[in-house]
Amino acid sequence: MNQERRHRLRATCVLSLGGFSSGAPERLGRFLDIAVSSLLVLVLSPWMLLQACVAWCVSGTVFARTRYFGRDGCFDKLAFARVAPGSDLACLLNVIRGDLALAGPRPVAVSELGAMSSAALLRFVTRPGLISPFRLQRSVGIAHESESVAENQYALEQSLAGDVSLLLRWIPARFVASAQPVAAAPPTVRMLGVSIDNIAMDEAVARLTSHDRQTPLRATFVNPDCLNLAYENETYHAAVSSSALVMGDGIGLQLAGRMLKTPLEANVNGTDMFPRLCERAAKEGLSLFLLGARPGIARAAAKTMTARVPGLRIAGWRDGYFEEAEEPDVVETINRSDADILLVGFGAPRQELWLEKHEARLRVPVRVGVGGLFDFYSGRIPRAPMALRELGLEWVWRLAREPQRMWRRYLVGNPLFLWRVLMQRRKGDA
Ligand code: UDP
């Protein structure tokens, strides 16, 4: 089948979905796209003209064109022919022409089309955008869904307010975004003397759910607060370092990875992982034991998740407030439950030290320290809205909710962590 015919077929498929935006919001969106990109072209015109002249002199042509597929069929995405900072600015002309919008699903090169599933084509119900939701989430390490899921969802729910909010979130996100491509990421990243496994969310979930029952696997999430603790407390440092899997949690670690020029692939935090872990566990027939938080909280979290994830087995739960003398009893309860995965939410460093202390007595193969996770899933503490998480500001939300408990962790701990990372960079100990 020739290429043009294939494109026509795909376009027909898109049209048959019948989801094109239309009407007043569409016209207003288009008007804003034209107004903003024309203004940008006007302001940046000296730089763009210079780029155009250099491209013409060096390459004999002003634009490099790449064939893309969008809402209305194929188009040429423009860039200045000589690659230089800002050569991509030429695609503002695509926005004015109507091939692209400022915000929308990532445009797809014609060369990519062949490898795309038909489900992924749903994104074409709307104009592709220069700024896409998936790219925004990936830049701050929270793109845990596949690209097509994120882009399709955005395309189907597209609204003017959503577009404006995406553009507004994108501006500050640029400051925390990873500058280096994920492909450049090393397998482990060393921060303040701790080696962090540089893996994406899916891989972390796979490691926890495909582990054999013979050897125990202890896994730890580390955020800036944990790394500060590990820096100051040798026992905790040893407990973290002896974990088989260390996952980097939070925007602070993304920033630090960038400062050390060893970018972390993803923000692998327990709160985002929990539903994914439950889904995978249900699929694999694995059961979970939830240990930690105030009385009633682990149980409420178990209830929420069993209602949400069909087939999920919670083998047991227990609160995290007990005396040392009760510990053998707690271990016995966990062992009797015959759970496959134990989640311990006592907060750091207690959970890691507790897991290390009972390493030999526990029979559950996979053990993970998860912090205040159960509080979120029980509904005791609401999680930060997505827009704040995309800006890397979940910590501000937590600080606002529990200022007395969190001020030291965030207002003192975060700058101290970044300072220590800076010192590490100076010493070249990356
Ligand atoms: N916690 C516990 N036993 C204790 C002290 C704390 O189970 O002796 C629980 C507490 O109720 C909370 C969690 O440990 O659910 C600590 O949450 P934190 O917000 O400090 O952890 P983070 O998510 O920030 O790592």
Tab-separated table of C-alpha atoms and ligand atoms in Angstrom:
chain	number	residue	atom	x	y	z
A	1	MET	CA	0.000	0.000	0.000
A	2	ASN	CA	1.539	3.356	-0.908
A	3	GLN	CA	2.121	5.944	1.769
A	4	GLU	CA	-0.480	8.502	0.671
A	5	ARG	CA	-3.160	5.792	0.554
A	6	ARG	CA	-2.198	4.668	4.035
A	7	HIS	CA	-2.481	8.237	5.316
A	8	ARG	CA	-5.888	8.629	3.700
A	9	LEU	CA	-7.021	5.420	5.351
A	10	ARG	CA	-5.853	6.607	8.731
A	11	ALA	CA	-7.469	9.978	8.228
A	12	THR	CA	-10.729	8.203	7.375
A	13	CYS	CA	-10.398	6.211	10.563
A	14	VAL	CA	-9.936	9.434	12.536
A	15	LEU	CA	-12.885	11.071	10.816
A	16	SER	CA	-15.047	8.060	11.539
A	17	LEU	CA	-14.425	8.651	15.241
A	18	GLY	CA	-16.387	11.809	14.730
A	19	GLY	CA	-14.760	13.590	17.634
A	20	PHE	CA	-13.447	16.766	16.044
A	21	SER	CA	-13.823	19.775	18.246
A	22	SER	CA	-16.072	22.359	16.737
A	23	GLY	CA	-18.064	25.437	17.567
A	24	ALA	CA	-17.289	28.517	19.631
A	25	PRO	CA	-14.664	27.038	22.013
A	26	GLU	CA	-12.751	25.678	19.006
A	27	ARG	CA	-12.811	29.109	17.308
A	28	LEU	CA	-11.761	30.859	20.516
A	29	GLY	CA	-8.925	28.365	20.984
A	30	ARG	CA	-7.788	28.945	17.434
A	31	PHE	CA	-7.948	32.704	17.918
A	32	LEU	CA	-5.763	32.441	21.057
A	33	ASP	CA	-3.269	30.181	19.256
A	34	ILE	CA	-2.938	32.680	16.415
A	35	ALA	CA	-2.749	35.676	18.746
A	36	VAL	CA	-0.112	34.185	21.056
A	37	SER	CA	2.066	32.698	18.319
A	38	SER	CA	1.875	35.891	16.194
A	39	LEU	CA	2.942	37.887	19.234
A	40	LEU	CA	5.816	35.486	19.860
A	41	VAL	CA	6.893	35.686	16.214
A	42	LEU	CA	6.790	39.475	16.423
A	43	VAL	CA	8.831	39.623	19.619
A	44	LEU	CA	11.303	36.997	18.419
A	45	SER	CA	11.466	38.247	14.843
A	46	PRO	CA	15.053	39.618	15.033
A	47	TRP	CA	16.326	36.239	16.238
A	48	MET	CA	14.163	34.326	13.770
A	49	LEU	CA	15.288	36.508	10.861
A	50	LEU	CA	18.890	35.947	11.829
A	51	GLN	CA	18.285	32.203	11.940
A	52	ALA	CA	16.584	32.333	8.550
A	53	CYS	CA	19.525	34.258	7.010
A	54	VAL	CA	22.163	31.948	8.483
A	55	ALA	CA	20.186	28.897	7.330
A	56	TRP	CA	19.895	30.343	3.815
A	57	CYS	CA	23.609	31.170	3.614
A	58	VAL	CA	24.813	27.855	5.034
A	59	SER	CA	22.290	25.396	3.617
A	60	GLY	CA	20.862	27.266	0.631
A	61	THR	CA	17.368	26.937	2.104
A	62	VAL	CA	15.551	28.568	5.020
A	63	PHE	CA	13.486	25.671	6.371
A	64	ALA	CA	14.019	22.008	7.111
A	65	ARG	CA	10.691	20.224	6.702
A	66	THR	CA	9.613	17.017	8.396
A	67	ARG	CA	6.425	15.303	7.342
A	68	TYR	CA	3.937	14.981	10.205
A	69	PHE	CA	0.413	13.682	10.549
A	70	GLY	CA	-2.181	15.790	12.321
A	71	ARG	CA	-5.888	16.310	12.703
A	72	ASP	CA	-6.404	17.375	9.100
A	73	GLY	CA	-3.942	15.008	7.424
A	74	CYS	CA	-0.250	15.419	6.592
A	75	PHE	CA	1.700	18.640	6.979
A	76	ASP	CA	5.331	19.797	6.961
A	77	LYS	CA	6.626	20.754	10.400
A	78	LEU	CA	9.095	23.600	9.999
A	79	ALA	CA	12.451	24.214	11.633
A	80	PHE	CA	15.219	26.543	10.498
A	81	ALA	CA	17.541	24.546	8.272
A	82	ARG	CA	20.619	25.228	10.359
A	83	VAL	CA	20.324	23.549	13.756
A	84	ALA	CA	20.966	26.143	16.457
A	85	PRO	CA	19.300	27.168	19.725
A	86	GLY	CA	15.794	28.278	18.781
A	87	SER	CA	15.771	26.662	15.322
A	88	ASP	CA	12.509	24.985	16.373
A	89	LEU	CA	10.859	28.405	16.692
A	90	ALA	CA	9.921	28.153	13.013
A	91	CYS	CA	7.110	25.801	13.998
A	92	LEU	CA	5.237	28.829	15.392
A	93	LEU	CA	4.432	29.370	11.719
A	94	ASN	CA	2.743	25.949	11.733
A	95	VAL	CA	0.576	27.178	14.588
A	96	ILE	CA	-0.426	30.309	12.680
A	97	ARG	CA	-1.148	28.191	9.611
A	98	GLY	CA	-3.329	25.817	11.656
A	99	ASP	CA	-1.295	22.604	11.369
A	100	LEU	CA	-0.525	22.733	15.063
A	101	ALA	CA	-2.032	24.184	18.219
A	102	LEU	CA	0.008	25.526	21.105
A	103	ALA	CA	-1.338	22.843	23.451
A	104	GLY	CA	-2.403	19.379	22.379
A	105	PRO	CA	-1.240	15.800	21.918
A	106	ARG	CA	2.302	15.375	20.616
A	107	PRO	CA	2.429	15.584	16.816
A	108	VAL	CA	3.341	12.297	15.167
A	109	ALA	CA	5.924	12.064	12.387
A	110	VAL	CA	4.714	10.169	9.340
A	111	SER	CA	7.620	7.767	9.854
A	112	GLU	CA	6.140	6.807	13.262
A	113	LEU	CA	2.652	6.058	11.931
A	114	GLY	CA	3.366	2.518	10.801
A	115	ALA	CA	4.339	1.440	14.324
A	116	MET	CA	1.280	2.989	16.001
A	117	SER	CA	-1.648	0.887	17.158
A	118	SER	CA	-5.119	1.928	16.038
A	119	ALA	CA	-5.928	2.862	19.665
A	120	ALA	CA	-3.094	5.379	19.590
A	121	LEU	CA	-4.774	7.129	16.630
A	122	LEU	CA	-7.493	8.505	18.878
A	123	ARG	CA	-5.246	11.488	19.599
A	124	PHE	CA	-5.934	12.771	16.073
A	125	VAL	CA	-9.434	13.878	17.021
A	126	THR	CA	-7.820	17.176	17.896
A	127	ARG	CA	-5.020	19.358	16.539
A	128	PRO	CA	-1.567	18.241	17.726
A	129	GLY	CA	0.196	20.681	20.018
A	130	LEU	CA	3.641	22.141	20.503
A	131	ILE	CA	3.243	21.379	24.187
A	132	SER	CA	1.767	18.016	25.031
A	133	PRO	CA	0.570	16.663	28.391
A	134	PHE	CA	2.815	13.593	28.118
A	135	ARG	CA	5.914	15.680	27.458
A	136	LEU	CA	5.092	17.907	30.403
A	137	GLN	CA	4.688	14.925	32.726
A	138	ARG	CA	7.792	13.248	31.373
A	139	SER	CA	9.867	16.359	31.920
A	140	VAL	CA	9.110	16.194	35.654
A	141	GLY	CA	9.330	12.401	35.840
A	142	ILE	CA	5.663	11.565	36.451
A	143	ALA	CA	4.697	10.154	33.055
A	144	HIS	CA	3.831	6.741	34.452
A	145	GLU	CA	1.196	5.872	31.810
A	146	SER	CA	2.099	5.096	28.233
A	147	GLU	CA	2.216	8.036	25.865
A	148	SER	CA	-0.852	6.956	23.927
A	149	VAL	CA	-2.962	6.662	27.105
A	150	ALA	CA	-1.962	10.160	28.265
A	151	GLU	CA	-2.367	11.808	24.847
A	152	ASN	CA	-5.640	10.064	23.973
A	153	GLN	CA	-7.155	11.040	27.291
A	154	TYR	CA	-6.135	14.651	26.759
A	155	ALA	CA	-7.466	14.666	23.190
A	156	LEU	CA	-10.824	13.217	24.215
A	157	GLU	CA	-11.303	15.540	27.177
A	158	GLN	CA	-9.836	18.554	25.416
A	159	SER	CA	-11.195	21.934	26.462
A	160	LEU	CA	-10.038	25.508	26.210
A	161	ALA	CA	-9.505	25.658	29.974
A	162	GLY	CA	-7.429	22.458	29.790
A	163	ASP	CA	-5.241	23.926	27.039
A	164	VAL	CA	-4.684	27.196	28.880
A	165	SER	CA	-3.872	25.321	32.077
A	166	LEU	CA	-1.394	23.070	30.202
A	167	LEU	CA	0.385	26.129	28.785
A	168	LEU	CA	0.533	27.813	32.183
A	169	ARG	CA	1.891	24.662	33.854
A	170	TRP	CA	4.468	24.199	31.151
A	171	ILE	CA	6.231	27.527	31.817
A	172	PRO	CA	7.390	26.818	35.404
A	173	ALA	CA	7.871	23.113	34.628
A	174	ARG	CA	10.661	24.136	32.237
A	175	PHE	CA	12.729	25.125	35.262
A	176	VAL	CA	12.591	21.687	36.862
A	177	ALA	CA	12.509	19.653	33.664
A	178	SER	CA	15.287	17.226	32.906
A	179	ALA	CA	17.511	18.814	30.302
A	180	GLN	CA	19.011	15.552	29.140
A	181	PRO	CA	17.236	12.854	27.181
A	182	VAL	CA	16.186	9.855	29.241
A	183	ALA	CA	18.256	7.582	27.000
A	184	ALA	CA	21.388	9.172	28.485
A	185	ALA	CA	20.461	8.062	31.994
A	186	PRO	CA	22.908	5.675	33.711
A	187	PRO	CA	21.568	2.476	35.410
A	188	THR	CA	22.273	3.813	38.900
A	189	VAL	CA	22.642	7.361	40.123
A	190	ARG	CA	24.746	8.092	43.181
A	191	MET	CA	23.479	10.845	45.473
A	192	LEU	CA	24.986	11.738	48.850
A	193	GLY	CA	26.582	8.294	49.038
A	194	VAL	CA	23.436	6.321	48.154
A	195	SER	CA	23.065	4.418	44.863
A	196	ILE	CA	19.610	4.887	43.386
A	197	ASP	CA	18.249	2.467	40.776
A	198	ASN	CA	17.494	4.552	37.728
A	199	ILE	CA	14.333	2.854	36.566
A	200	ALA	CA	10.861	3.811	35.397
A	201	MET	CA	7.690	3.068	37.334
A	202	ASP	CA	6.715	0.044	35.206
A	203	GLU	CA	10.075	-1.584	35.700
A	204	ALA	CA	9.978	-0.992	39.466
A	205	VAL	CA	6.511	-2.591	39.688
A	206	ALA	CA	7.709	-5.501	37.548
A	207	ARG	CA	10.725	-6.070	39.837
A	208	LEU	CA	8.491	-6.182	42.922
A	209	THR	CA	5.904	-8.495	41.408
A	210	SER	CA	8.128	-10.933	39.533
A	211	HIS	CA	10.491	-11.699	42.384
A	212	ASP	CA	10.993	-15.364	43.303
A	213	ARG	CA	9.847	-16.521	46.766
A	214	GLN	CA	13.222	-18.005	47.757
A	215	THR	CA	15.314	-14.883	48.425
A	216	PRO	CA	13.859	-11.869	50.214
A	217	LEU	CA	13.816	-8.540	48.410
A	218	ARG	CA	13.888	-5.350	50.466
A	219	ALA	CA	12.983	-2.186	48.563
A	220	THR	CA	13.248	1.449	49.674
A	221	PHE	CA	11.993	4.775	48.378
A	222	VAL	CA	14.330	7.700	49.009
A	223	ASN	CA	13.395	11.382	48.874
A	224	PRO	CA	15.585	14.383	49.807
A	225	ASP	CA	14.617	13.980	53.466
A	226	CYS	CA	15.755	10.316	53.433
A	227	LEU	CA	19.032	11.198	51.728
A	228	ASN	CA	19.680	13.914	54.317
A	229	LEU	CA	19.002	11.341	57.011
A	230	ALA	CA	21.283	8.786	55.363
A	231	TYR	CA	23.982	11.452	55.141
A	232	GLU	CA	23.807	12.025	58.887
A	233	ASN	CA	22.888	8.583	60.213
A	234	GLU	CA	25.176	5.663	59.460
A	235	THR	CA	22.745	2.951	60.586
A	236	TYR	CA	20.024	4.254	58.305
A	237	HIS	CA	22.545	4.687	55.485
A	238	ALA	CA	23.503	1.020	55.854
A	239	ALA	CA	19.843	-0.073	55.852
A	240	VAL	CA	19.160	1.882	52.651
A	241	SER	CA	22.353	0.772	50.942
A	242	SER	CA	21.683	-2.899	51.686
A	243	SER	CA	18.241	-2.700	50.004
A	244	ALA	CA	18.029	-4.658	46.774
A	245	LEU	CA	16.027	-1.882	45.138
A	246	VAL	CA	16.348	1.855	45.889
A	247	MET	CA	13.817	4.098	44.122
A	248	GLY	CA	14.135	7.868	43.685
A	249	ASP	CA	11.057	9.675	44.991
A	250	GLY	CA	10.221	13.310	44.367
A	251	ILE	CA	11.084	16.336	42.321
A	252	GLY	CA	14.085	17.107	44.567
A	253	LEU	CA	15.830	14.014	43.255
A	254	GLN	CA	14.953	14.912	39.673
A	255	LEU	CA	16.595	18.287	40.196
A	256	ALA	CA	19.610	16.715	41.885
A	257	GLY	CA	19.996	14.210	39.026
A	258	ARG	CA	20.022	17.109	36.638
A	259	MET	CA	22.584	19.020	38.724
A	260	LEU	CA	24.854	15.958	38.739
A	261	LYS	CA	24.343	15.443	34.990
A	262	THR	CA	23.032	11.940	35.698
A	263	PRO	CA	19.294	12.427	35.137
A	264	LEU	CA	16.833	10.162	36.886
A	265	GLU	CA	14.441	8.479	34.511
A	266	ALA	CA	11.321	8.885	36.644
A	267	ASN	CA	9.930	10.058	39.929
A	268	VAL	CA	9.206	6.600	41.346
A	269	ASN	CA	7.217	7.365	44.476
A	270	GLY	CA	5.128	5.026	46.593
A	271	THR	CA	1.906	6.979	46.219
A	272	ASP	CA	1.908	6.749	42.427
A	273	MET	CA	3.120	3.168	42.588
A	274	PHE	CA	0.497	1.770	44.973
A	275	PRO	CA	-2.448	1.479	42.518
A	276	ARG	CA	-0.145	0.106	39.834
A	277	LEU	CA	1.337	-2.397	42.247
A	278	CYS	CA	-2.154	-3.486	43.314
A	279	GLU	CA	-3.249	-3.951	39.703
A	280	ARG	CA	-0.190	-5.978	38.827
A	281	ALA	CA	-0.442	-8.030	42.041
A	282	ALA	CA	-4.080	-8.838	41.263
A	283	LYS	CA	-3.088	-9.944	37.770
A	284	GLU	CA	-0.269	-12.139	39.059
A	285	GLY	CA	-2.361	-13.557	41.919
A	286	LEU	CA	-0.100	-12.003	44.594
A	287	SER	CA	-1.390	-10.779	47.944
A	288	LEU	CA	-0.378	-7.739	50.010
A	289	PHE	CA	-0.026	-7.072	53.733
A	290	LEU	CA	-0.370	-3.421	54.805
A	291	LEU	CA	1.490	-2.521	58.003
A	292	GLY	CA	1.618	1.012	59.393
A	293	ALA	CA	-0.188	4.308	60.037
A	294	ARG	CA	-2.718	5.063	62.758
A	295	PRO	CA	-5.311	2.463	63.799
A	296	GLY	CA	-7.970	1.971	61.115
A	297	ILE	CA	-5.973	3.654	58.332
A	298	ALA	CA	-4.329	0.580	56.746
A	299	ARG	CA	-7.692	-1.169	56.857
A	300	ALA	CA	-9.409	1.778	55.122
A	301	ALA	CA	-6.671	1.845	52.459
A	302	ALA	CA	-7.159	-1.921	51.935
A	303	LYS	CA	-10.885	-1.369	51.516
A	304	THR	CA	-10.380	1.426	48.980
A	305	MET	CA	-7.999	-0.635	46.902
A	306	THR	CA	-10.043	-3.856	46.914
A	307	ALA	CA	-13.024	-1.828	45.702
A	308	ARG	CA	-10.891	-0.239	42.997
A	309	VAL	CA	-8.913	-3.241	41.770
A	310	PRO	CA	-10.937	-6.356	40.959
A	311	GLY	CA	-9.312	-9.560	42.176
A	312	LEU	CA	-6.906	-7.808	44.570
A	313	ARG	CA	-6.115	-9.875	47.674
A	314	ILE	CA	-5.129	-8.053	50.840
A	315	ALA	CA	-3.810	-10.782	53.128
A	316	GLY	CA	-3.885	-8.583	56.235
A	317	TRP	CA	-3.268	-5.189	57.807
A	318	ARG	CA	-2.132	-3.715	61.085
A	319	ASP	CA	-1.518	-0.235	62.410
A	320	GLY	CA	2.021	0.991	63.025
A	321	TYR	CA	1.689	1.962	66.674
A	322	PHE	CA	2.901	-0.901	68.850
A	323	GLU	CA	5.526	-1.507	71.532
A	324	GLU	CA	8.805	-3.295	70.916
A	325	ALA	CA	7.525	-6.205	73.017
A	326	GLU	CA	4.717	-6.737	70.506
A	327	GLU	CA	7.049	-7.011	67.511
A	328	PRO	CA	7.347	-10.842	67.501
A	329	ASP	CA	3.578	-10.963	67.479
A	330	VAL	CA	3.377	-8.554	64.530
A	331	VAL	CA	5.957	-10.591	62.593
A	332	GLU	CA	4.008	-13.770	63.351
A	333	THR	CA	0.763	-12.186	62.079
A	334	ILE	CA	2.456	-11.188	58.824
A	335	ASN	CA	3.991	-14.653	58.363
A	336	ARG	CA	0.683	-16.384	59.056
A	337	SER	CA	-1.040	-14.235	56.419
A	338	ASP	CA	1.232	-15.840	53.787
A	339	ALA	CA	1.340	-12.510	51.934
A	340	ASP	CA	3.651	-12.074	48.943
A	341	ILE	CA	4.342	-8.362	49.363
A	342	LEU	CA	4.644	-6.485	52.656
A	343	LEU	CA	4.236	-2.698	52.629
A	344	VAL	CA	5.513	-0.997	55.783
A	345	GLY	CA	4.410	2.590	56.352
A	346	PHE	CA	6.120	3.839	59.537
A	347	GLY	CA	8.004	6.684	57.831
A	348	ALA	CA	11.791	6.911	57.478
A	349	PRO	CA	14.024	5.797	59.115
A	350	ARG	CA	11.856	3.584	61.311
A	351	GLN	CA	10.413	1.432	58.530
A	352	GLU	CA	13.810	0.635	56.964
A	353	LEU	CA	15.391	-0.134	60.348
A	354	TRP	CA	12.414	-2.305	61.307
A	355	LEU	CA	12.577	-4.267	58.067
A	356	GLU	CA	16.301	-4.788	58.464
A	357	LYS	CA	15.909	-5.888	62.090
A	358	HIS	CA	13.303	-8.526	61.186
A	359	GLU	CA	14.847	-9.526	57.870
A	360	ALA	CA	15.530	-13.131	58.902
A	361	ARG	CA	12.270	-13.707	60.794
A	362	LEU	CA	9.918	-12.385	58.102
A	363	ARG	CA	8.820	-14.962	55.542
A	364	VAL	CA	7.141	-12.602	53.047
A	365	PRO	CA	9.426	-12.447	49.984
A	366	VAL	CA	9.028	-8.771	49.033
A	367	ARG	CA	9.218	-6.006	51.670
A	368	VAL	CA	8.866	-2.319	50.883
A	369	GLY	CA	9.049	0.788	53.098
A	370	VAL	CA	6.304	3.127	51.866
A	371	GLY	CA	6.043	6.087	54.281
A	372	GLY	CA	2.687	7.798	54.685
A	373	LEU	CA	1.087	5.978	51.743
A	374	PHE	CA	-1.878	4.519	53.643
A	375	ASP	CA	-2.897	7.969	54.871
A	376	PHE	CA	-3.473	9.024	51.257
A	377	TYR	CA	-5.379	5.936	50.158
A	378	SER	CA	-7.529	5.812	53.293
A	379	GLY	CA	-8.629	9.367	52.500
A	380	ARG	CA	-7.193	10.706	55.792
A	381	ILE	CA	-4.919	13.096	53.878
A	382	PRO	CA	-5.961	14.242	50.379
A	383	ARG	CA	-3.233	14.092	47.769
A	384	ALA	CA	-2.010	17.239	45.985
A	385	PRO	CA	-3.935	18.041	42.772
A	386	MET	CA	-2.321	16.845	39.531
A	387	ALA	CA	-1.503	20.398	38.440
A	388	LEU	CA	0.671	20.886	41.551
A	389	ARG	CA	2.345	17.512	41.056
A	390	GLU	CA	3.169	18.423	37.477
A	391	LEU	CA	4.881	21.523	38.778
A	392	GLY	CA	6.894	19.462	41.253
A	393	LEU	CA	5.091	21.214	44.108
A	394	GLU	CA	3.528	18.298	45.955
A	395	TRP	CA	5.783	19.140	48.893
A	396	VAL	CA	4.189	22.621	49.135
A	397	TRP	CA	0.801	20.950	49.472
A	398	ARG	CA	2.059	18.646	52.223
A	399	LEU	CA	3.726	21.580	53.979
A	400	ALA	CA	0.496	23.580	53.851
A	401	ARG	CA	-1.500	20.683	55.309
A	402	GLU	CA	0.877	19.753	58.114
A	403	PRO	CA	3.136	22.789	58.636
A	404	GLN	CA	4.232	21.866	62.160
A	405	ARG	CA	5.422	18.403	61.167
A	406	MET	CA	6.755	19.282	57.718
A	407	TRP	CA	8.431	22.709	57.967
A	408	ARG	CA	11.797	21.351	58.991
A	409	ARG	CA	11.711	18.590	56.373
A	410	TYR	CA	10.937	20.926	53.496
A	411	LEU	CA	12.050	24.440	54.404
A	412	VAL	CA	15.337	23.368	55.968
A	413	GLY	CA	15.779	19.890	54.448
A	414	ASN	CA	15.228	20.728	50.771
A	415	PRO	CA	17.789	23.566	50.541
A	416	LEU	CA	20.220	21.545	52.668
A	417	PHE	CA	19.818	18.584	50.310
A	418	LEU	CA	20.440	20.722	47.220
A	419	TRP	CA	23.444	22.313	48.915
A	420	ARG	CA	24.905	18.877	49.654
A	421	VAL	CA	24.295	17.793	46.063
A	422	LEU	CA	26.081	20.931	44.887
A	423	MET	CA	29.025	20.041	47.114
A	424	GLN	CA	28.991	16.517	45.668
A	425	ARG	CA	29.073	17.976	42.175
A	426	ARG	CA	32.003	20.207	43.094
A	427	LYS	CA	33.910	17.199	44.411
A	428	GLY	CA	33.016	15.310	41.242
A	429	ASP	CA	31.584	12.402	43.247
A	430	ALA	CA	28.695	11.626	40.935
B	1	UDP	N1	3.760	5.969	61.656
B	1	UDP	C1	3.561	4.702	62.181
B	1	UDP	N2	4.145	4.372	63.363
B	1	UDP	C2	4.929	5.249	64.049
B	1	UDP	C3	5.126	6.544	63.480
B	1	UDP	C4	4.542	6.869	62.280
B	1	UDP	O1	2.881	3.888	61.583
B	1	UDP	O2	5.422	4.899	65.111
B	1	UDP	C5	3.113	6.296	60.388
B	1	UDP	C6	2.316	7.593	60.383
B	1	UDP	O3	1.027	7.374	60.905
B	1	UDP	C7	2.315	7.919	58.900
B	1	UDP	C8	3.656	7.375	58.424
B	1	UDP	O4	4.115	6.519	59.450
B	1	UDP	O5	1.275	7.225	58.269
B	1	UDP	C9	4.718	8.436	58.220
B	1	UDP	O6	4.373	9.240	57.228
B	1	UDP	P1	5.335	10.349	56.627
B	1	UDP	O7	4.450	11.369	56.059
B	1	UDP	O8	6.359	10.798	57.618
B	1	UDP	O9	6.098	9.530	55.521
B	1	UDP	P2	6.520	9.955	54.068
B	1	UDP	O10	5.395	9.550	53.191
B	1	UDP	O11	6.770	11.404	54.049
B	1	UDP	O12	7.730	9.114	53.878
